Short mmCIF file of C-alpha atoms in Angstrom, two decimals:
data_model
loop_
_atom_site.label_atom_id
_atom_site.label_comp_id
_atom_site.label_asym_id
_atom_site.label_seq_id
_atom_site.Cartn_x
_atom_site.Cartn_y
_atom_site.Cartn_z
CA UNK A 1 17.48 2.03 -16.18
CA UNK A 2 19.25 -0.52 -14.19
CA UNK A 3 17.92 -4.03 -12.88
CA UNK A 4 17.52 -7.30 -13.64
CA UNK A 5 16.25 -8.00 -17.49
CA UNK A 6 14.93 -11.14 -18.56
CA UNK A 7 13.60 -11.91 -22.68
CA UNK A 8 11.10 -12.88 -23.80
CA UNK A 9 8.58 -12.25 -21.31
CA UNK A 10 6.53 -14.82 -23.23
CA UNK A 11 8.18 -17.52 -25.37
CA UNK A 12 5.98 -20.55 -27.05
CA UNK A 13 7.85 -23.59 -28.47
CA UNK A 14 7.38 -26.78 -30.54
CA UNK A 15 8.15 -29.78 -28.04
CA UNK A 16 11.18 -31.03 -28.87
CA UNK A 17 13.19 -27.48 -29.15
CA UNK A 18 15.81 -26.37 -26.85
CA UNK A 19 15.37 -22.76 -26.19
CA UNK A 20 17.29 -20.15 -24.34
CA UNK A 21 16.26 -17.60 -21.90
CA UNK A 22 18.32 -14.33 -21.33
CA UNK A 23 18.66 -13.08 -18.19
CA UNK A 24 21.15 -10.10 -17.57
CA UNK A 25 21.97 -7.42 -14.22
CA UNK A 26 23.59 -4.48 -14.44
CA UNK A 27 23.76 -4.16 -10.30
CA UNK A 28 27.11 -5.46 -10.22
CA UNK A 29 25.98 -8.61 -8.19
CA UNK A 30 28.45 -11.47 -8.19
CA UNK A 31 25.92 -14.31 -7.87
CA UNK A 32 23.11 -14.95 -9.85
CA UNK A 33 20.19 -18.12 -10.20
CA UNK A 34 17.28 -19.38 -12.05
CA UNK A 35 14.26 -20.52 -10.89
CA UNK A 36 11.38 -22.13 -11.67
CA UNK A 37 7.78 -22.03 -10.68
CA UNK A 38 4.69 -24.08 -11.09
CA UNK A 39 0.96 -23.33 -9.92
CA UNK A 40 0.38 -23.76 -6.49
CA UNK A 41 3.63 -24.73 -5.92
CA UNK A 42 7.42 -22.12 -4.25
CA UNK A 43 10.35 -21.67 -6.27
CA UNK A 44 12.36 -23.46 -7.15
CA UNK A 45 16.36 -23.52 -8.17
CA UNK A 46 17.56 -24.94 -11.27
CA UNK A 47 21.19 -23.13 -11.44
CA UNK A 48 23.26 -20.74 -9.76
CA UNK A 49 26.03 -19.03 -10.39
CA UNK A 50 28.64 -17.36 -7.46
CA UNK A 51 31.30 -16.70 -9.92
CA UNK A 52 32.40 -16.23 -13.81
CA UNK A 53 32.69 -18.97 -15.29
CA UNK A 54 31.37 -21.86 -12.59
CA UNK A 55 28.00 -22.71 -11.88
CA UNK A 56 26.02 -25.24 -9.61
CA UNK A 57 23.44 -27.48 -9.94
CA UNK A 58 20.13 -26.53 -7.62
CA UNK A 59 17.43 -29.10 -6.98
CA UNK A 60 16.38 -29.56 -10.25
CA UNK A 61 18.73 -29.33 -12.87
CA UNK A 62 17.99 -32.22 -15.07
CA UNK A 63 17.19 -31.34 -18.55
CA UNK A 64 18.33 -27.60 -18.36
CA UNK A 65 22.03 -26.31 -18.88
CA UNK A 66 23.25 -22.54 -18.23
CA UNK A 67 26.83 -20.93 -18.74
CA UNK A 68 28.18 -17.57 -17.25
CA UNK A 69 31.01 -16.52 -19.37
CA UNK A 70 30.33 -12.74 -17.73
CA UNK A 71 29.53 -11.17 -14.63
CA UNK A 72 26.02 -9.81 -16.31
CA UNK A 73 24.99 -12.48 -18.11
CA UNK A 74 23.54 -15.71 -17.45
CA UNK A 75 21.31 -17.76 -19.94
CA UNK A 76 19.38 -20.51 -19.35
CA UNK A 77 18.77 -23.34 -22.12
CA UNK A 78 16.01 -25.66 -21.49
CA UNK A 79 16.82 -28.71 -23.31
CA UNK A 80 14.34 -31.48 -25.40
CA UNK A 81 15.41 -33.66 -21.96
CA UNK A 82 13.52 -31.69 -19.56
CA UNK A 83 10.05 -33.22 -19.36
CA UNK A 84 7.38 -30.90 -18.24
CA UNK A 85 9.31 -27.76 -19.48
CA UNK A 86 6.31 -25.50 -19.23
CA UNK A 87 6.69 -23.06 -16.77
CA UNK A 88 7.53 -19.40 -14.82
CA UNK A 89 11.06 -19.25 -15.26
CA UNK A 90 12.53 -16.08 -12.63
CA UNK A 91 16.15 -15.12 -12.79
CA UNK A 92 17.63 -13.61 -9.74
CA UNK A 93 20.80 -11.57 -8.63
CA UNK A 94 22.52 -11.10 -5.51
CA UNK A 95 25.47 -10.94 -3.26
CA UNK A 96 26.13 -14.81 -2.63
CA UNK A 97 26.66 -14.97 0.93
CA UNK A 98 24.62 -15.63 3.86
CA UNK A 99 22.40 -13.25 3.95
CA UNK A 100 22.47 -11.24 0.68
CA UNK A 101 19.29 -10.75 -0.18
CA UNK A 102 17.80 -12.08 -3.90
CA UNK A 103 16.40 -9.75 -6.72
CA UNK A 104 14.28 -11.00 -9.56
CA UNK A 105 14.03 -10.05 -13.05
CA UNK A 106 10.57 -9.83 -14.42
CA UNK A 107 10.37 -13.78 -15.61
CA UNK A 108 9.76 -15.35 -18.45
CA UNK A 109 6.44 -17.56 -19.35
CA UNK A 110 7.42 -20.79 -21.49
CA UNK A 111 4.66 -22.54 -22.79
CA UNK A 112 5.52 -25.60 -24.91
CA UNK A 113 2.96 -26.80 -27.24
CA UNK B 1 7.62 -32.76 6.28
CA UNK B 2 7.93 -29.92 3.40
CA UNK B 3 11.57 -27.63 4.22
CA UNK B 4 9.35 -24.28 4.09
CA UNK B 5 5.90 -24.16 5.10
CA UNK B 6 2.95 -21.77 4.86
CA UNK B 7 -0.52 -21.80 5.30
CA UNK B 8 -1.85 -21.18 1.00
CA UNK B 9 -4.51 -19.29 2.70
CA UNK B 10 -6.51 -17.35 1.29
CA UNK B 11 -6.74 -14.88 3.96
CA UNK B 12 -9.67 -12.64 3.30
CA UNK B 13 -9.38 -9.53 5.16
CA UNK B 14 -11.13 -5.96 5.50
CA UNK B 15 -9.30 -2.17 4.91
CA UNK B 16 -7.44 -1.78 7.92
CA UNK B 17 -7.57 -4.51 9.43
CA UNK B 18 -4.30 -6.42 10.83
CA UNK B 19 -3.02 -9.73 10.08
CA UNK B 20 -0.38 -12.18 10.32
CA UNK B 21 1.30 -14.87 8.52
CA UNK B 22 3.40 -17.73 9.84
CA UNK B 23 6.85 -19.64 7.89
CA UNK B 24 7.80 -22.60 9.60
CA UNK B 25 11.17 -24.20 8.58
CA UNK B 26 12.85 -26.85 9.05
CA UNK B 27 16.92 -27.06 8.74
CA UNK B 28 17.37 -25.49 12.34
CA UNK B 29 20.95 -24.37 10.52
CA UNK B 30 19.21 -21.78 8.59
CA UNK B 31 20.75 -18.50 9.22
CA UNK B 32 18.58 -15.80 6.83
CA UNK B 33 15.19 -15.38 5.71
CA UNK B 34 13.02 -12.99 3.66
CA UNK B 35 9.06 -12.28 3.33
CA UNK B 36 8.99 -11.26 -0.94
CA UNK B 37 5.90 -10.02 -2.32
CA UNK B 38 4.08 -11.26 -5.61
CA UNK B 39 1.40 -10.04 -7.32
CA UNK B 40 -0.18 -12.14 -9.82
CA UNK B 41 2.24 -13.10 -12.88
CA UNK B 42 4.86 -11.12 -12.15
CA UNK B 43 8.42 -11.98 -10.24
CA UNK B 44 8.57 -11.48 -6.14
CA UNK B 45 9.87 -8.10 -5.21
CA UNK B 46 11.80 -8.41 -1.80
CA UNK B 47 9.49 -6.92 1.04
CA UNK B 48 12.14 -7.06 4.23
CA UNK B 49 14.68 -9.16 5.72
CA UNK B 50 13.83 -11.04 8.94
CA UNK B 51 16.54 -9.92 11.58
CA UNK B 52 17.01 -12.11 14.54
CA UNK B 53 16.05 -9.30 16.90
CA UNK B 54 12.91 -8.69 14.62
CA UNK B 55 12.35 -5.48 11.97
CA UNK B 56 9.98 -3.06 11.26
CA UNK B 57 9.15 -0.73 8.16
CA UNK B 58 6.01 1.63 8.47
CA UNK B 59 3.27 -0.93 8.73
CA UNK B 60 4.92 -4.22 8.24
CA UNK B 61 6.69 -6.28 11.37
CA UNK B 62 8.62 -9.63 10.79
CA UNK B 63 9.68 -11.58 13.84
CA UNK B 64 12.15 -14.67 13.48
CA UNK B 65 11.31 -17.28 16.42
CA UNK B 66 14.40 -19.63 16.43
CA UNK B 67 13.60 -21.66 18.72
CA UNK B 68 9.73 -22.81 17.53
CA UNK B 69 11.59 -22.54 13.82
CA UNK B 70 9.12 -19.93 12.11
CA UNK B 71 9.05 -16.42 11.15
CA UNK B 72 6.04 -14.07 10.94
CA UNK B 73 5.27 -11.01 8.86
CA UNK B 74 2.86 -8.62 10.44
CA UNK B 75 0.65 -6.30 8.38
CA UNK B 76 -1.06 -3.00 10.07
CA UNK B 77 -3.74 -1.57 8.74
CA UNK B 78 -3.98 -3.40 5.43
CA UNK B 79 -4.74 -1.33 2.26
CA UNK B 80 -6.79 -2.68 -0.79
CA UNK B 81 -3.03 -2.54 -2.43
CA UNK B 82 -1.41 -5.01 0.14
CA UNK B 83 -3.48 -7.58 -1.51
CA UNK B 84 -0.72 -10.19 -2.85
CA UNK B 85 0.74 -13.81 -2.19
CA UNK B 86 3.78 -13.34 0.22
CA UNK B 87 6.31 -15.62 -0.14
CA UNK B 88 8.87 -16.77 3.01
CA UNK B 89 12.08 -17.54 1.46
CA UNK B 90 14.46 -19.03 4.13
CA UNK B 91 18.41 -20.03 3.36
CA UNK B 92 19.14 -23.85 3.15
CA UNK B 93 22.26 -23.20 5.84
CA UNK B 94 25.51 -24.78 5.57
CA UNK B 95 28.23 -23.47 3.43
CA UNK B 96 28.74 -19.88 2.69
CA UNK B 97 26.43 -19.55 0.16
CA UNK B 98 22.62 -18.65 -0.24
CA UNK B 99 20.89 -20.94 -1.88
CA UNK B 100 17.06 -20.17 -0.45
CA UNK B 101 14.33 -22.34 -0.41
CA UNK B 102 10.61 -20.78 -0.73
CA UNK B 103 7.32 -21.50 0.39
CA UNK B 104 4.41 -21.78 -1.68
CA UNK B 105 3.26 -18.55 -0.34
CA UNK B 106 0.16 -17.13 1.41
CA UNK B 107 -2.55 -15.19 -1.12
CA UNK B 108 -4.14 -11.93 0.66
CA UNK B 109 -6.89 -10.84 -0.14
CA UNK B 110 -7.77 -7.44 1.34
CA UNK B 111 -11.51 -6.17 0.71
CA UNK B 112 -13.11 -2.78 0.55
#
C-alpha cells in the first residue's frame, strides 16, 4: 500500500509536552510540508522540506521544529513554545517545483489539554 | 485583502443541478493552482489542476482567468456524493518552488 502515512491519527497531550508527529511517503517525492489547520480557517504551512537534510520555515513556524534526515521521512515536533498548539496537523508530498501538485497524508488531530 | 479568497458558502444545491465556485488571488505572479476536495475531518484529496487554457474531467470544469485573478471550478450535474468543502490552493509565485497558499474553502451541500 503506498501513500502518504501520518501517526497518530489522534494524539492528546498535557500542556507543556513537546510531541512529535510522523509523517512518511513512499511515492518517491523529493519535497515534502506540514500544515496546519484551524476551524473556519485554509491551511496553513509550518515547514517544508525540498531536499534531505534542509528545510524552510513557512508562515508559521514559531514554536514547532522538523528535521529530514531521509527522503521518506519527515517529523514534526510541536514544542511547549507554540501557544495554541491544538490543531489539524496535514503532511503533504510532492514534486517541489512550480506546478507539482501536493498530496496529503490522512492528518493528525492534536488536542492539548 | 486576504492572498486566497472564497466565498465559505454554504452552497445548498439540488441532485443535478450545476454550480460554480470562484478563487480570487492576489500575487498576480502566481503561476499554478489546484481545486482539492475535503470531506469532513479528513485531509484534501487533489480534485484537478487549473491549466491556463482551462481543464475538464467528466463533470468537473476549472477555468483560470488571469487577468480578473480568479479561478473557477464547475460542477455538472451534482450527486448527493459531491457534497464537500473545496479548497483553491494557488502557488505564492516567485522562486522555483511551490509553496501554496489555500483558501478557507467553499462547503457544498448537495440535497436529495
Amino acid at each position: 500500500d503506498g501513500g502518504i502515512t501520518q501517526s497518530p491519527k489522534y494524539l492528546f497531550r498535557k500542556e507543556g509536552q513537546n510531541v512529535t508527529l510522523s509523517c512518511e511517503q513512499n511515492l518517491n517525492h523529493d519535497a515534502m510540508y506540514w500544515y496546519r489547520q484551524d476551524p473556519g480557517q485554509g491551511l496553513r504551512l509550518i515547514y517544508y522540506s525540498q531536499i534531505v537534510n534542509d528545510f524552510q520555515k513557512g508562515d508559521i513556524a514559531e514554536g514547532y521544529s522538523v528535521s529530514r534526515e531521509k527522503k521518506e521521512s519527515f517529523p514534526l515536533t510541536v514544542t511547549s513554545a507554540q501557544k495554541n498548539p491544538t490543531a489539524f496537523y496535514l503532511c503533504a508530498a510532492g514534486g517541489g517545483f512550480l506546478d507539482d501538485e501536493q498530496f496529503f497524508g490522512p492528518g493528525t488531530r492534536l488536542t492539548v489539554l | 485583502r486576504k492572498e486566497v479568497e472564497q466565498d465559505p458558502g454554504p452552497f445548498n444545491v439540488p441532485e443535478g443541478a450545476t454550480v460554480a465556485f470562484n478563487c480570487t488571488y492576489s500575487n498576480s505572479a502566481s503561476q499554478s493552482f489546484f481545486w482539492y476536495r475535503q470531506d469532513c475531518r479528513k485531509e484534501p484529496k487533489l480534485l484537478m489542476s487549473v491549466y491556463s487554457s482551462g481543464n475538464e474531467d467528466g463533470r468537473f470544469t476549472a477555468q483560470l482567468n488571469r487577468a480578473s485573478q480568479y479561478i473557477s471550478l464547475l460542477i455538472r450535474d451534482s450527486k448527493l456524493s459531491d457534497s464537500a468543502t473545496y479548497l483553491c490552493a494557488v502557488n505564492r509565485g516567485g522562486g522555483a518552488t511551490n509553496k501554496l497558499i489555500f483558501g478557507t474553502g467553499t462547503l457544498l451541500a448537495v440535497q436529495p
